[in-house]
mmCIF file of C-alpha atoms in Angstrom:
data_model
loop_
_atom_site.group_PDB
_atom_site.id
_atom_site.type_symbol
_atom_site.label_atom_id
_atom_site.label_comp_id
_atom_site.label_asym_id
_atom_site.label_seq_id
_atom_site.Cartn_x
_atom_site.Cartn_y
_atom_site.Cartn_z
ATOM 1 C CA UNK A 117 2.331 14.623 35.889
ATOM 2 C CA UNK A 118 2.762 10.948 35.049
ATOM 3 C CA UNK A 119 -0.375 9.006 34.009
ATOM 4 C CA UNK A 120 -1.411 5.511 34.951
ATOM 5 C CA UNK A 121 1.223 2.873 33.946
ATOM 6 C CA UNK A 122 0.298 -0.733 33.187
ATOM 7 C CA UNK A 123 2.822 -3.469 32.438
ATOM 8 C CA UNK A 124 3.164 -5.435 30.382
ATOM 9 C CA UNK A 125 1.199 -4.073 27.404
ATOM 10 C CA UNK A 126 0.837 -7.502 25.725
ATOM 11 C CA UNK A 127 1.004 -11.011 27.082
ATOM 12 C CA UNK A 128 0.431 -14.476 25.558
ATOM 13 C CA UNK A 129 -0.161 -17.344 27.999
ATOM 14 C CA UNK A 130 -1.146 -20.971 27.695
ATOM 15 C CA UNK A 131 -4.344 -22.452 29.256
ATOM 16 C CA UNK A 132 -3.762 -23.448 32.840
ATOM 17 C CA UNK A 133 -0.911 -21.030 33.500
ATOM 18 C CA UNK A 134 -1.138 -18.038 35.793
ATOM 19 C CA UNK A 135 -0.420 -14.436 35.125
ATOM 20 C CA UNK A 136 0.354 -11.238 37.069
ATOM 21 C CA UNK A 137 -0.433 -7.765 35.760
ATOM 22 C CA UNK A 138 0.914 -4.546 37.261
ATOM 23 C CA UNK A 139 -0.468 -1.037 37.646
ATOM 24 C CA UNK A 140 1.123 2.122 38.945
ATOM 25 C CA UNK A 141 -1.447 4.814 39.678
ATOM 26 C CA UNK A 142 -1.135 8.602 39.457
ATOM 27 C CA UNK A 143 0.932 9.999 42.181
ATOM 28 C CA UNK A 144 -1.277 10.886 45.217
ATOM 29 C CA UNK A 145 -4.084 8.537 44.050
ATOM 30 C CA UNK A 146 -4.881 5.834 46.617
ATOM 31 C CA UNK A 147 -7.600 3.952 44.858
ATOM 32 C CA UNK A 148 -6.854 1.472 42.095
ATOM 33 C CA UNK A 149 -9.628 -0.437 40.342
ATOM 34 C CA UNK A 150 -9.334 -3.229 37.757
ATOM 35 C CA UNK A 151 -11.629 -3.884 34.801
ATOM 36 C CA UNK A 152 -11.873 -6.555 32.169
ATOM 37 C CA UNK A 153 -12.955 -5.492 28.691
ATOM 38 C CA UNK A 154 -14.117 -7.947 26.108
ATOM 39 C CA UNK A 155 -16.029 -7.254 22.856
ATOM 40 C CA UNK A 156 -19.104 -9.113 24.101
ATOM 41 C CA UNK A 157 -19.376 -7.910 27.663
ATOM 42 C CA UNK A 158 -17.748 -4.491 27.539
ATOM 43 C CA UNK A 159 -15.952 -3.211 30.603
ATOM 44 C CA UNK A 160 -16.674 -5.240 33.736
ATOM 45 C CA UNK A 161 -15.533 -4.334 37.259
ATOM 46 C CA UNK A 162 -13.131 -6.820 38.885
ATOM 47 C CA UNK A 163 -12.182 -5.142 42.147
ATOM 48 C CA UNK A 164 -11.016 -1.909 43.857
ATOM 49 C CA UNK A 165 -8.295 -1.380 46.353
ATOM 50 C CA UNK A 166 -7.730 1.650 48.593
ATOM 51 C CA UNK A 167 -4.841 1.970 50.993
ATOM 52 C CA UNK A 168 -3.943 -1.746 50.558
ATOM 53 C CA UNK A 169 -7.475 -2.930 51.324
ATOM 54 C CA UNK A 170 -9.920 -4.504 48.874
ATOM 55 C CA UNK A 171 -13.062 -2.470 49.259
ATOM 56 C CA UNK A 172 -15.246 -3.914 46.525
ATOM 57 C CA UNK A 173 -15.271 -6.944 44.306
ATOM 58 C CA UNK A 174 -17.143 -7.725 41.101
ATOM 59 C CA UNK A 175 -18.761 -10.900 40.054
ATOM 60 C CA UNK A 176 -15.691 -12.919 38.929
ATOM 61 C CA UNK A 177 -14.365 -16.282 40.050
ATOM 62 C CA UNK A 178 -11.837 -16.658 42.771
ATOM 63 C CA UNK A 179 -9.152 -17.303 40.158
ATOM 64 C CA UNK A 180 -8.998 -13.481 39.851
ATOM 65 C CA UNK A 181 -7.248 -11.792 42.784
ATOM 66 C CA UNK A 182 -5.329 -8.679 43.470
ATOM 67 C CA UNK A 183 -3.378 -6.732 45.969
ATOM 68 C CA UNK A 184 -2.154 -3.189 46.567
ATOM 69 C CA UNK A 185 1.151 -2.179 48.073
ATOM 70 C CA UNK A 186 1.969 0.641 50.526
ATOM 71 C CA UNK A 187 3.081 2.840 47.512
ATOM 72 C CA UNK A 188 -0.468 2.311 45.974
ATOM 73 C CA UNK A 189 0.849 0.178 43.162
ATOM 74 C CA UNK A 190 -1.429 -2.714 42.462
ATOM 75 C CA UNK A 191 -1.127 -6.132 40.926
ATOM 76 C CA UNK A 192 -3.893 -8.459 39.720
ATOM 77 C CA UNK A 193 -3.296 -12.198 39.385
ATOM 78 C CA UNK A 194 -5.278 -14.701 37.360
ATOM 79 C CA UNK A 195 -4.630 -18.421 38.097
ATOM 80 C CA UNK A 196 -5.465 -21.428 35.955
ATOM 81 C CA UNK A 197 -6.067 -19.417 32.831
ATOM 82 C CA UNK A 198 -8.931 -20.200 30.578
ATOM 83 C CA UNK A 199 -9.472 -19.246 26.918
ATOM 84 C CA UNK A 200 -12.277 -16.942 27.997
ATOM 85 C CA UNK A 201 -9.843 -14.924 29.994
ATOM 86 C CA UNK A 202 -8.450 -13.359 26.975
ATOM 87 C CA UNK A 203 -9.296 -9.663 27.182
ATOM 88 C CA UNK A 204 -7.920 -6.137 27.671
ATOM 89 C CA UNK A 205 -7.317 -5.619 31.372
ATOM 90 C CA UNK A 206 -7.574 -2.018 32.441
ATOM 91 C CA UNK A 207 -6.534 -0.285 35.618
ATOM 92 C CA UNK A 208 -8.115 2.881 36.858
ATOM 93 C CA UNK A 209 -6.553 5.308 39.266
ATOM 94 C CA UNK A 210 -8.486 7.802 41.406
ATOM 95 C CA UNK A 211 -8.499 9.658 44.730
ATOM 96 C CA UNK A 212 -11.113 7.152 45.876
ATOM 97 C CA UNK A 213 -13.843 9.318 47.145
ATOM 98 C CA UNK A 214 -17.407 9.301 45.760
ATOM 99 C CA UNK A 215 -17.663 11.309 42.520
ATOM 100 C CA UNK A 216 -13.904 11.482 42.036
ATOM 101 C CA UNK A 217 -12.631 11.012 38.545
ATOM 102 C CA UNK A 218 -11.070 7.757 37.380
ATOM 103 C CA UNK A 219 -8.167 7.762 34.885
ATOM 104 C CA UNK A 220 -7.312 4.648 32.983
ATOM 105 C CA UNK A 221 -3.960 3.119 31.902
ATOM 106 C CA UNK A 222 -3.343 1.827 28.381
ATOM 107 C CA UNK A 223 -4.296 -1.663 29.439
ATOM 108 C CA UNK A 224 -2.682 -5.057 29.158
ATOM 109 C CA UNK A 225 -3.873 -7.173 26.288
ATOM 110 C CA UNK A 226 -3.897 -10.833 27.528
ATOM 111 C CA UNK A 227 -4.239 -13.604 24.938
ATOM 112 C CA UNK A 228 -4.744 -17.187 26.297
ATOM 113 C CA UNK A 229 -3.992 -19.889 23.796
ATOM 114 C CA UNK B 254 -27.510 -5.021 39.632
ATOM 115 C CA UNK B 255 -27.050 -1.580 38.077
ATOM 116 C CA UNK B 256 -27.099 -1.438 34.308
ATOM 117 C CA UNK B 257 -26.377 1.354 31.816
ATOM 118 C CA UNK B 258 -27.880 1.117 28.398
ATOM 119 C CA UNK B 259 -26.204 3.098 25.676
ATOM 120 C CA UNK B 260 -27.644 3.906 22.295
ATOM 121 C CA UNK B 261 -27.081 3.681 19.444
ATOM 122 C CA UNK B 262 -24.500 0.937 19.508
ATOM 123 C CA UNK B 263 -23.038 1.979 16.190
ATOM 124 C CA UNK B 264 -23.119 5.346 14.340
ATOM 125 C CA UNK B 265 -21.639 6.257 11.037
ATOM 126 C CA UNK B 266 -22.014 9.899 9.972
ATOM 127 C CA UNK B 267 -20.527 12.404 7.500
ATOM 128 C CA UNK B 268 -18.155 15.046 8.652
ATOM 129 C CA UNK B 269 -20.093 18.180 9.755
ATOM 130 C CA UNK B 270 -23.164 16.331 10.965
ATOM 131 C CA UNK B 271 -24.458 16.535 14.428
ATOM 132 C CA UNK B 272 -25.132 13.524 16.695
ATOM 133 C CA UNK B 273 -26.434 12.534 20.153
ATOM 134 C CA UNK B 274 -25.490 9.394 22.174
ATOM 135 C CA UNK B 275 -27.744 8.446 25.007
ATOM 136 C CA UNK B 276 -27.046 6.630 28.258
ATOM 137 C CA UNK B 277 -29.977 5.337 30.309
ATOM 138 C CA UNK B 278 -30.509 3.435 33.527
ATOM 139 C CA UNK B 279 -33.242 2.582 35.953
ATOM 140 C CA UNK B 280 -30.738 3.125 38.836
ATOM 141 C CA UNK B 281 -29.615 6.363 40.257
ATOM 142 C CA UNK B 282 -25.861 7.146 40.046
ATOM 143 C CA UNK B 283 -23.932 9.592 42.193
ATOM 144 C CA UNK B 284 -21.887 10.679 39.094
ATOM 145 C CA UNK B 285 -21.697 10.014 35.386
ATOM 146 C CA UNK B 286 -18.505 9.952 33.471
ATOM 147 C CA UNK B 287 -18.000 9.941 29.690
ATOM 148 C CA UNK B 288 -14.933 8.388 28.092
ATOM 149 C CA UNK B 289 -13.539 8.034 24.554
ATOM 150 C CA UNK B 290 -11.493 4.898 23.757
ATOM 151 C CA UNK B 291 -9.291 4.208 20.747
ATOM 152 C CA UNK B 292 -8.684 0.617 19.639
ATOM 153 C CA UNK B 293 -6.193 -1.138 21.936
ATOM 154 C CA UNK B 294 -5.894 1.865 24.289
ATOM 155 C CA UNK B 295 -7.477 2.669 27.609
ATOM 156 C CA UNK B 296 -10.511 4.921 27.887
ATOM 157 C CA UNK B 297 -9.725 8.712 28.112
ATOM 158 C CA UNK B 298 -11.867 10.748 30.497
ATOM 159 C CA UNK B 299 -13.862 13.473 28.709
ATOM 160 C CA UNK B 300 -16.100 14.795 31.533
ATOM 161 C CA UNK B 301 -17.651 14.013 34.911
ATOM 162 C CA UNK B 302 -21.098 15.307 35.814
ATOM 163 C CA UNK B 303 -22.491 14.981 39.369
ATOM 164 C CA UNK B 304 -25.512 17.230 39.722
ATOM 165 C CA UNK B 305 -28.982 16.355 38.305
ATOM 166 C CA UNK B 306 -29.729 18.611 35.346
ATOM 167 C CA UNK B 307 -26.061 19.591 34.952
ATOM 168 C CA UNK B 308 -24.836 20.542 31.486
ATOM 169 C CA UNK B 309 -21.052 20.754 30.636
ATOM 170 C CA UNK B 310 -19.619 21.868 27.346
ATOM 171 C CA UNK B 311 -16.203 20.783 25.988
ATOM 172 C CA UNK B 312 -15.602 22.609 22.699
ATOM 173 C CA UNK B 313 -18.080 20.868 20.319
ATOM 174 C CA UNK B 314 -19.190 18.339 22.847
ATOM 175 C CA UNK B 315 -22.132 18.990 25.193
ATOM 176 C CA UNK B 316 -22.939 16.613 28.076
ATOM 177 C CA UNK B 317 -26.081 16.504 30.131
ATOM 178 C CA UNK B 318 -26.961 14.609 33.261
ATOM 179 C CA UNK B 319 -30.704 13.906 33.752
ATOM 180 C CA UNK B 320 -32.615 15.568 36.579
ATOM 181 C CA UNK B 321 -33.093 12.248 38.339
ATOM 182 C CA UNK B 322 -29.454 11.221 37.766
ATOM 183 C CA UNK B 323 -30.373 8.115 35.904
ATOM 184 C CA UNK B 324 -29.544 9.142 32.331
ATOM 185 C CA UNK B 325 -27.114 11.221 30.377
ATOM 186 C CA UNK B 326 -26.514 12.325 26.810
ATOM 187 C CA UNK B 327 -23.601 13.430 24.707
ATOM 188 C CA UNK B 328 -24.225 15.745 21.794
ATOM 189 C CA UNK B 329 -21.444 16.468 19.242
ATOM 190 C CA UNK B 330 -21.855 19.442 16.916
ATOM 191 C CA UNK B 331 -20.242 19.425 13.498
ATOM 192 C CA UNK B 332 -18.486 16.010 13.907
ATOM 193 C CA UNK B 333 -14.961 15.646 12.609
ATOM 194 C CA UNK B 334 -12.991 12.563 11.660
ATOM 195 C CA UNK B 335 -10.945 13.053 14.865
ATOM 196 C CA UNK B 336 -14.101 12.405 16.867
ATOM 197 C CA UNK B 337 -14.085 8.702 15.713
ATOM 198 C CA UNK B 338 -13.885 6.266 18.502
ATOM 199 C CA UNK B 339 -15.775 4.302 21.153
ATOM 200 C CA UNK B 340 -17.773 6.513 23.500
ATOM 201 C CA UNK B 341 -18.439 4.978 26.910
ATOM 202 C CA UNK B 342 -20.660 6.253 29.719
ATOM 203 C CA UNK B 343 -19.968 5.068 33.268
ATOM 204 C CA UNK B 344 -22.014 5.572 36.360
ATOM 205 C CA UNK B 345 -20.254 6.041 39.673
ATOM 206 C CA UNK B 346 -21.585 4.445 42.861
ATOM 207 C CA UNK B 347 -20.757 2.563 45.931
ATOM 208 C CA UNK B 348 -20.901 3.674 49.518
ATOM 209 C CA UNK B 349 -17.436 3.465 51.023
ATOM 210 C CA UNK B 350 -15.798 2.282 47.763
ATOM 211 C CA UNK B 351 -15.422 3.394 44.264
ATOM 212 C CA UNK B 352 -16.938 1.435 41.334
ATOM 213 C CA UNK B 353 -17.898 2.416 37.826
ATOM 214 C CA UNK B 354 -20.582 0.684 35.858
ATOM 215 C CA UNK B 355 -20.082 0.961 32.140
ATOM 216 C CA UNK B 356 -22.421 0.968 29.215
ATOM 217 C CA UNK B 357 -21.398 -1.193 26.273
ATOM 218 C CA UNK B 358 -20.429 1.912 24.390
ATOM 219 C CA UNK B 359 -21.243 3.650 21.032
ATOM 220 C CA UNK B 360 -18.875 3.114 18.190
ATOM 221 C CA UNK B 361 -18.725 6.384 16.169
ATOM 222 C CA UNK B 362 -17.201 6.651 12.744
ATOM 223 C CA UNK B 363 -17.060 10.063 11.116
ATOM 224 C CA UNK B 364 -16.455 9.895 7.410
ATOM 225 C CA UNK B 365 -14.471 12.801 5.828
#
């Protein structure tokens, strides 16, 4: 059974640019959540999508957005990149119900210079 | 805002020693998940506990969920160098959605 796939693994961008990250969940999983991980703040919830609908959103500026496609694959976009956006971005796949288990991808390491 | 406090933040022990990591909150969670993460990789799920007072064992690892579902602990017996990593607890919540609240993690180093 294939795991959660995130692409790309590494990305270097310049301040002011925008970036799109991709996540393919485990087959059969309809929920995809995104998290930002930094040394200072740890893992912070960005948003969750279920069946193409955003069900929940964390406390991040509007520059962070996402979407989910009919095949459950998800993308997140960050516009007008800032140095502080440098982080490991993680995607989690789950069936989406309460108490279901979340499985993470390897993450995308974004560096903004 | 729900918060999870993990302690200790750092732990360095000799191979063969026992250790316990704690995860505490003032909020009630519907479930508690424990993950281990290697540098530059995504967290790997170790266990999920959902019932207050629940105890789960995974080889040398024992996980406990507090009776009130506000706290949890991870106990490792006879630690080995392969146990080295960042241990994260995450509380599940959200009516009608799925969201995990993470602790900051415990960085464990097991010295051979």
